[in-house]
Backbone as ProteinMPNN parsed JSONL, in Angstrom:
{"seq_chain_A": "MAVRSGFLDRRPVLVGLVFLGGCLGTLMRAEIAHAWPALADGVPWATLVTNLVGAFVLATLLEVLVHAGPDEGIRRAVRLCLGTGLLGGFTTYSTLAVETGQRVMSGHWLLGITYLLTSVAAGAFLAWAMITTVRAAVRRRSS", "coords_chain_A": {"N_chain_A": [[8.631, 39.44, 6.644], [11.578, 39.933, 5.02], [12.406, 40.23, 1.602], [15.188, 39.096, -0.134], [17.424, 41.169, -1.922], [17.237, 41.102, -5.41], [16.282, 38.513, -5.543], [13.691, 38.076, -6.625], [14.195, 38.716, -9.235], [15.691, 36.584, -10.156], [13.999, 34.476, -9.898], [12.247, 33.556, -12.095], [14.142, 32.211, -13.675], [14.983, 30.156, -11.97], [12.571, 28.777, -11.613], [12.237, 27.98, -14.237], [14.411, 26.215, -14.453], [13.575, 24.175, -12.721], [11.319, 23.336, -14.122], [12.473, 22.471, -16.577], [14.18, 20.384, -15.638], [12.179, 18.747, -14.51], [10.701, 18.022, -16.784], [12.614, 16.491, -18.184], [13.126, 14.431, -16.297], [10.588, 13.241, -16.115], [10.271, 12.313, -18.737], [12.351, 10.425, -18.788], [11.411, 8.58, -16.865], [9.031, 7.774, -18.117], [10.033, 6.476, -20.379], [11.342, 4.303, -19.201], [9.142, 3.009, -17.996], [7.704, 2.366, -20.284], [9.44, 0.595, -21.548], [9.493, -1.436, -19.717], [6.913, -2.757, -18.907], [4.303, -3.029, -16.433], [2.845, -5.953, -15.063], [-0.473, -6.923, -14.282], [-0.78, -8.696, -12.14], [1.709, -8.861, -11.034], [4.914, -7.722, -9.73], [5.409, -4.285, -10.032], [8.002, -3.559, -11.534], [9.346, -1.471, -12.91], [8.447, 0.949, -11.737], [9.178, 0.487, -9.07], [12.024, 0.219, -9.234], [12.662, 2.702, -10.395], [11.807, 4.518, -8.372], [13.484, 3.724, -6.26], [16.066, 4.159, -7.293], [15.813, 6.903, -7.641], [15.538, 7.794, -4.937], [18.038, 7.078, -3.923], [19.825, 8.593, -5.567], [18.877, 11.217, -5.113], [19.298, 11.553, -2.333], [22.09, 11.365, -2.28], [22.836, 13.557, -3.931], [21.727, 15.78, -2.48], [23.048, 15.582, -0.014], [25.728, 15.896, -0.775], [25.569, 18.515, -1.769], [24.879, 19.894, 0.586], [27.241, 19.717, 2.037], [28.883, 21.139, 0.39], [28.48, 23.829, 0.646], [26.625, 26.935, 1.324], [23.105, 27.104, 0.43], [22.879, 28.55, -2.228], [23.285, 30.516, -5.223], [24.97, 28.693, -7.727], [24.751, 26.213, -6.463], [22.138, 26.232, -5.438], [20.738, 26.386, -7.857], [21.466, 23.929, -9.035], [20.383, 22.157, -7.141], [17.641, 22.747, -7.392], [17.147, 22.251, -10.152], [18.107, 19.578, -10.62], [17.424, 18.106, -8.241], [14.723, 18.909, -7.265], [13.429, 19.216, -9.778], [14.395, 17.264, -11.981], [14.684, 14.76, -10.499], [12.336, 14.848, -9.062], [10.474, 14.67, -11.121], [11.238, 12.236, -12.132], [10.895, 10.263, -10.112], [7.973, 8.623, -8.732], [5.497, 8.696, -6.721], [2.792, 8.806, -6.865], [2.124, 6.963, -8.855], [3.031, 4.691, -7.558], [1.103, 4.564, -5.511], [-1.246, 4.172, -7.042], [-0.635, 1.734, -8.353], [-0.337, 0.066, -6.143], [-2.947, 0.165, -5.098], [-4.354, -0.983, -7.266], [-3.442, -3.628, -7.198], [-4.298, -4.465, -4.67], [-7.102, -4.115, -4.922], [-7.645, -5.951, -6.921], [-7.492, -8.333, -5.677], [-4.965, -9.197, -5.054], [-3.824, -8.552, -2.537], [-1.747, -9.021, -0.658], [0.559, -8.886, -2.24], [0.296, -6.213, -3.092], [0.467, -4.72, -0.654], [2.969, -5.581, 0.259], [4.589, -4.647, -1.817], [4.196, -1.858, -1.551], [5.207, -1.37, 1.095], [7.828, -2.343, 0.815], [8.825, -0.603, -1.146], [8.78, 1.927, 0.179], [10.291, 1.407, 2.546], [12.754, 0.403, 1.514], [13.519, 2.586, -0.066], [13.847, 4.579, 1.918], [15.913, 3.371, 3.363], [17.991, 3.29, 1.422], [18.357, 6.04, 1.008], [19.199, 6.829, 3.591], [21.552, 5.283, 3.751], [23.142, 6.435, 1.742], [23.377, 9.087, 2.642], [24.801, 8.635, 5.003], [27.127, 7.491, 3.906], [28.174, 9.594, 2.296], [28.627, 11.526, 4.289], [30.6, 10.195, 5.804], [32.645, 10.06, 3.903], [33.186, 12.777, 3.571], [34.108, 13.407, 6.14], [36.452, 11.806, 6.222], [37.894, 12.997, 4.178], [38.305, 15.569, 5.168], [39.915, 15.144, 7.321]], "CA_chain_A": [[9.821, 38.77, 6.162], [12.19, 40.711, 3.945], [12.873, 39.492, 0.428], [16.545, 39.505, -0.482], [17.568, 41.927, -3.161], [17.56, 40.314, -6.587], [15.672, 37.177, -5.536], [12.582, 38.02, -7.571], [14.745, 38.782, -10.585], [16.206, 35.255, -10.51], [12.97, 33.464, -9.712], [11.834, 32.887, -13.34], [15.202, 31.292, -14.11], [14.93, 28.984, -11.096], [11.359, 28.035, -11.979], [12.55, 27.359, -15.526], [15.285, 25.064, -14.211], [12.733, 23.105, -12.172], [10.491, 22.861, -15.237], [13.335, 21.722, -17.491], [14.537, 19.135, -14.975], [10.975, 17.93, -14.382], [10.395, 17.453, -18.108], [13.585, 15.427, -18.475], [12.89, 13.317, -15.382], [9.346, 12.579, -16.507], [10.561, 11.564, -19.966], [13.158, 9.257, -18.42], [10.528, 7.613, -16.212], [8.106, 7.245, -19.125], [10.775, 5.524, -21.219], [11.549, 3.088, -18.399], [7.837, 2.349, -17.863], [7.348, 1.822, -21.602], [10.329, -0.538, -21.827], [9.344, -2.452, -18.67], [5.519, -2.611, -18.47], [3.894, -3.786, -15.247], [1.774, -6.936, -15.204], [-1.492, -6.659, -13.264], [-0.62, -9.56, -10.968], [3.129, -8.961, -10.711], [5.568, -6.556, -9.137], [5.67, -3.228, -11.013], [9.443, -3.357, -11.375], [9.793, -0.167, -13.423], [8.18, 1.966, -10.716], [9.997, 0.178, -7.903], [13.421, 0.565, -9.513], [12.726, 4.151, -10.598], [11.726, 5.205, -7.081], [14.669, 3.422, -5.455], [17.182, 4.912, -7.885], [15.569, 8.307, -7.318], [15.857, 8.031, -3.525], [19.492, 6.937, -3.82], [20.488, 9.728, -6.218], [18.483, 12.453, -4.437], [20.018, 11.635, -1.059], [23.492, 11.649, -2.597], [22.911, 14.936, -4.417], [21.467, 16.757, -1.421], [24.104, 15.525, 1.004], [26.913, 16.523, -1.377], [25.334, 19.961, -1.807], [24.928, 20.408, 1.964], [28.645, 19.837, 2.438], [29.587, 22.025, -0.547], [28.323, 25.225, 1.052], [25.254, 27.43, 1.477], [22.158, 26.87, -0.66], [22.763, 29.78, -3.005], [24.014, 30.51, -6.484], [24.949, 27.488, -8.557], [24.274, 25.075, -5.659], [20.672, 26.295, -5.43], [20.276, 26.053, -9.208], [21.643, 22.482, -9.199], [19.391, 21.496, -6.286], [16.306, 22.904, -7.962], [17.048, 21.596, -11.46], [18.295, 18.128, -10.527], [16.698, 17.521, -7.115], [13.284, 19.153, -7.356], [12.943, 19.006, -11.139], [14.708, 15.98, -12.609], [14.353, 13.607, -9.661], [10.912, 14.952, -8.753], [9.762, 14.132, -12.273], [11.661, 10.849, -12.337], [10.229, 9.402, -9.131], [6.524, 8.695, -8.887], [4.762, 8.072, -5.632], [1.389, 8.67, -7.265], [2.024, 5.67, -9.546], [3.157, 3.689, -6.492], [-0.209, 4.458, -4.86], [-2.189, 3.57, -7.997], [-0.28, 0.322, -8.558], [-0.672, -0.644, -4.904], [-4.407, 0.046, -5.076], [-4.77, -1.945, -8.299], [-3.157, -4.978, -6.737], [-5.191, -4.755, -3.543], [-8.481, -4.22, -5.408], [-7.804, -7.141, -7.768], [-7.355, -9.524, -4.849], [-3.553, -9.468, -4.761], [-3.565, -7.587, -1.467], [-0.437, -9.254, -0.049], [1.522, -8.314, -3.177], [0.168, -4.757, -3.042], [0.992, -4.198, 0.616], [4.412, -5.858, 0.266], [5.173, -3.706, -2.778], [4.179, -0.529, -0.932], [6.135, -1.323, 2.232], [9.187, -2.515, 0.293], [9.204, 0.643, -1.82], [9.045, 2.988, 1.157], [11.391, 1.017, 3.435], [14.01, 0.337, 0.756], [13.866, 3.96, -0.425], [14.367, 5.234, 3.121], [17.21, 2.769, 3.665], [18.98, 3.762, 0.442], [18.637, 7.449, 1.306], [20.017, 6.851, 4.814], [22.874, 4.725, 3.437], [23.921, 7.408, 0.969], [23.697, 10.211, 3.53], [25.866, 8.145, 5.877], [28.331, 7.305, 3.09], [28.722, 10.908, 1.932], [29.165, 12.138, 5.519], [31.859, 9.521, 6.14], [33.646, 10.489, 2.918], [33.544, 14.168, 3.89], [34.943, 13.36, 7.356], [37.776, 11.283, 5.85], [38.555, 13.992, 3.334], [38.685, 16.747, 5.952], [40.863, 14.805, 8.402]], "C_chain_A": [[10.355, 39.538, 4.957], [12.65, 39.792, 2.82], [14.248, 40.011, 0.072], [16.563, 40.21, -1.822], [17.956, 40.995, -4.305], [16.893, 38.956, -6.645], [14.57, 37.069, -6.583], [13.062, 38.088, -9.01], [15.218, 37.415, -11.063], [15.115, 34.188, -10.499], [12.507, 32.811, -11.018], [12.881, 31.897, -13.852], [15.153, 30.017, -13.276], [13.699, 28.131, -11.398], [11.577, 27.321, -13.315], [13.444, 26.142, -15.376], [14.503, 23.885, -13.637], [11.89, 22.493, -13.291], [11.307, 21.99, -16.192], [13.722, 20.371, -16.89], [13.352, 18.2, -14.856], [10.581, 17.275, -15.693], [11.331, 16.29, -18.427], [13.361, 14.206, -17.588], [11.645, 12.529, -15.739], [9.538, 11.766, -17.784], [11.376, 10.307, -19.677], [12.28, 8.173, -17.8], [9.578, 6.98, -17.219], [8.79, 6.219, -20.023], [11.009, 4.211, -20.478], [10.24, 2.311, -18.286], [7.407, 1.713, -19.186], [8.176, 0.566, -21.92], [10.089, -1.711, -20.882], [7.922, -2.389, -18.116], [5.187, -3.526, -17.287], [2.778, -4.762, -15.609], [0.812, -6.744, -14.039], [-1.297, -7.485, -11.997], [0.844, -9.747, -10.57], [3.647, -7.695, -10.049], [5.798, -5.524, -10.244], [7.139, -2.788, -10.92], [9.908, -1.984, -11.833], [9.6, 0.925, -12.376], [9.045, 1.736, -9.489], [11.438, 0.619, -8.124], [13.584, 2.072, -9.687], [12.719, 4.884, -9.262], [12.948, 4.936, -6.209], [15.899, 4.141, -5.988], [17.031, 6.393, -7.553], [15.914, 8.646, -5.879], [17.363, 8.024, -3.302], [20.199, 8.18, -4.366], [20.144, 11.038, -5.513], [19.209, 12.616, -3.111], [21.482, 11.975, -1.283], [23.662, 13.106, -3.011], [22.758, 15.939, -3.283], [22.554, 16.751, -0.36], [25.391, 16.14, 0.472], [26.747, 18.039, -1.383], [25.386, 20.589, -0.42], [26.369, 20.643, 2.388], [29.441, 20.768, 1.531], [29.464, 23.494, -0.163], [26.866, 25.632, 1.12], [24.406, 27.193, 0.224], [21.907, 28.182, -1.405], [23.554, 29.632, -4.291], [23.85, 29.214, -7.246], [24.452, 26.276, -7.776], [22.747, 25.061, -5.599], [20.124, 25.894, -6.801], [20.378, 24.548, -9.461], [20.597, 21.732, -8.384], [18.005, 21.57, -6.909], [16.152, 22.16, -9.288], [17.111, 20.076, -11.333], [17.459, 17.492, -9.422], [15.193, 17.659, -7.26], [12.743, 18.791, -8.734], [13.153, 17.597, -11.653], [14.259, 14.798, -11.759], [12.905, 13.645, -9.187], [10.057, 14.41, -9.891], [10.051, 12.659, -12.512], [10.94, 9.9, -11.387], [8.722, 9.603, -9.228], [5.807, 7.963, -7.763], [3.272, 8.005, -5.931], [1.181, 7.341, -8.0], [2.173, 4.525, -8.549], [1.802, 3.478, -5.82], [-1.228, 3.782, -5.777], [-1.899, 2.083, -8.165], [-0.56, -0.51, -7.312], [-2.177, -0.88, -4.843], [-4.923, -0.96, -6.086], [-4.557, -3.374, -7.825], [-4.087, -5.374, -5.587], [-6.619, -4.994, -4.044], [-8.707, -5.447, -6.295], [-7.582, -8.439, -6.993], [-5.927, -9.908, -4.516], [-3.086, -8.523, -3.65], [-2.205, -7.784, -0.821], [0.67, -8.677, -0.936], [1.491, -6.787, -3.106], [0.78, -4.155, -1.797], [2.5, -4.415, 0.697], [5.151, -4.896, -0.652], [5.264, -2.307, -2.167], [5.218, -0.424, 0.181], [7.583, -1.472, 1.788], [9.673, -1.232, -0.361], [9.609, 1.716, -0.82], [10.25, 2.636, 2.029], [12.727, 0.983, 2.697], [14.455, 1.728, 0.322], [14.459, 4.717, 0.75], [15.745, 4.679, 3.484], [18.289, 3.264, 2.712], [19.345, 5.222, 0.688], [19.534, 7.553, 2.536], [21.436, 6.357, 4.517], [23.726, 5.731, 2.678], [24.284, 8.629, 1.801], [24.86, 9.827, 4.43], [27.18, 8.008, 5.119], [28.974, 8.638, 2.73], [29.313, 11.589, 3.158], [30.501, 11.516, 5.908], [32.965, 9.946, 5.181], [34.106, 11.914, 3.192], [34.432, 14.205, 5.126], [36.347, 12.869, 7.033], [38.566, 12.323, 5.066], [39.048, 15.188, 4.143], [39.673, 16.424, 7.068], [42.255, 14.519, 7.88]], "O_chain_A": [[9.631, 39.756, 3.985], [13.207, 38.721, 3.058], [14.459, 41.22, -0.015], [15.805, 39.876, -2.733], [18.886, 40.198, -4.182], [16.927, 38.3, -7.686], [14.513, 36.097, -7.337], [12.401, 37.57, -9.91], [15.15, 37.121, -12.257], [15.309, 33.102, -11.046], [12.383, 31.587, -11.05], [12.528, 30.856, -14.406], [15.269, 28.917, -13.818], [13.783, 26.904, -11.434], [11.143, 26.183, -13.492], [13.268, 25.149, -16.082], [14.734, 22.736, -14.016], [11.769, 21.272, -13.388], [10.877, 20.9, -16.569], [13.607, 19.338, -17.548], [13.487, 16.995, -15.073], [10.174, 16.113, -15.716], [10.89, 15.235, -18.883], [13.401, 13.073, -18.068], [11.638, 11.3, -15.677], [9.023, 10.654, -17.896], [11.122, 9.249, -20.254], [12.384, 7.0, -18.156], [9.345, 5.772, -17.174], [8.189, 5.208, -20.385], [10.886, 3.133, -21.061], [10.226, 1.093, -18.46], [6.81, 0.637, -19.193], [7.664, -0.398, -22.489], [10.436, -2.849, -21.201], [7.738, -2.005, -16.961], [5.714, -4.631, -17.16], [1.875, -4.426, -16.376], [1.239, -6.434, -12.927], [-1.615, -7.025, -10.901], [1.177, -10.688, -9.85], [2.91, -6.732, -9.841], [6.335, -5.87, -11.297], [7.459, -1.773, -10.301], [10.784, -1.391, -11.203], [10.498, 1.738, -12.155], [9.589, 2.686, -8.927], [12.008, 1.318, -7.287], [14.543, 2.654, -9.18], [13.537, 5.777, -9.043], [13.401, 5.828, -5.493], [16.69, 4.675, -5.211], [18.011, 7.06, -7.222], [16.524, 9.684, -5.622], [17.896, 8.866, -2.579], [21.067, 8.748, -3.704], [21.018, 11.885, -5.329], [19.686, 13.707, -2.798], [22.051, 12.786, -0.552], [24.534, 13.805, -2.495], [23.575, 16.85, -3.144], [22.938, 17.808, 0.139], [26.081, 16.843, 1.211], [27.679, 18.767, -1.042], [25.886, 21.703, -0.267], [26.68, 21.65, 3.024], [30.562, 21.147, 1.869], [30.266, 24.317, -0.605], [25.972, 24.796, 0.993], [24.925, 27.095, -0.888], [20.873, 28.829, -1.236], [24.387, 28.736, -4.427], [22.743, 28.698, -7.395], [23.803, 25.4, -8.347], [22.131, 24.0, -5.698], [19.152, 25.144, -6.887], [19.466, 23.958, -10.041], [19.99, 20.781, -8.876], [17.281, 20.575, -6.949], [15.133, 21.509, -9.517], [16.263, 19.369, -11.878], [16.846, 16.447, -9.64], [14.472, 16.667, -7.365], [11.71, 18.13, -8.841], [12.204, 16.819, -11.751], [13.533, 13.928, -12.24], [12.307, 12.598, -8.936], [9.035, 13.767, -9.653], [9.209, 11.927, -13.032], [10.434, 8.858, -11.805], [8.25, 10.619, -9.738], [5.547, 6.763, -7.849], [2.557, 7.22, -5.308], [0.171, 6.669, -7.789], [1.508, 3.498, -8.684], [1.397, 2.339, -5.585], [-1.986, 2.918, -5.336], [-2.816, 1.263, -8.124], [-0.975, -1.664, -7.416], [-2.627, -1.993, -4.569], [-5.846, -1.717, -5.784], [-5.412, -4.234, -8.035], [-4.597, -6.494, -5.55], [-7.268, -5.958, -3.64], [-9.833, -5.929, -6.409], [-7.494, -9.514, -7.585], [-5.705, -10.858, -3.765], [-2.1, -7.8, -3.796], [-1.558, -6.799, -0.464], [1.608, -8.054, -0.438], [2.54, -6.145, -3.064], [1.53, -3.182, -1.877], [3.23, -3.535, 1.152], [6.217, -4.39, -0.302], [6.302, -1.653, -2.262], [6.017, 0.512, 0.201], [8.469, -0.804, 2.321], [10.815, -0.821, -0.151], [10.662, 2.339, -0.959], [11.134, 3.469, 2.231], [13.727, 1.487, 3.209], [15.65, 2.022, 0.34], [15.459, 5.418, 0.6], [16.638, 5.433, 3.869], [19.385, 3.619, 3.146], [20.513, 5.597, 0.586], [20.523, 8.286, 2.521], [22.41, 6.95, 4.983], [24.919, 5.86, 2.953], [25.391, 9.153, 1.676], [25.8, 10.604, 4.602], [28.235, 8.372, 5.638], [30.19, 8.792, 2.848], [30.394, 12.172, 3.076], [31.428, 12.225, 6.298], [34.1, 10.167, 5.602], [35.291, 12.22, 3.059], [35.408, 14.955, 5.162], [37.328, 13.441, 7.507], [39.766, 12.496, 5.278], [40.096, 15.756, 3.835], [40.212, 17.334, 7.697], [43.159, 14.22, 8.66]]}, "name": "protein", "num_of_chains": 1, "seq": "MAVRSGFLDRRPVLVGLVFLGGCLGTLMRAEIAHAWPALADGVPWATLVTNLVGAFVLATLLEVLVHAGPDEGIRRAVRLCLGTGLLGGFTTYSTLAVETGQRVMSGHWLLGITYLLTSVAAGAFLAWAMITTVRAAVRRRSS"}
């Protein structure tokens, strides 16, 4: 597989953008979790809302970028910084797994399983809804 000319020269910048976005996303998530702590026997609202907002925004961002043109130049930089970095750091499926396990292991298994299934299903639905919405807007705009 041939490497495109100049790709390796830009790679540190792209990695830096992912790092920068990831730092910001992680800080945002930490602030939300600090402001909205989870109770051991309740719904971890901070994680649920964070992951749902992340799914919604990521689907919107990626669908807009797909319709804007090829994944190169500024579009690639935006995708890596905001999509992979910021939203990757913002969302937290590892915390979802830990919080689900905590609820199940403490005897609140119905809450844990409901929380897990709601998180995944609602996230998938929001992503699908935004992809569909952006596609419809692009079709209307081009007609």
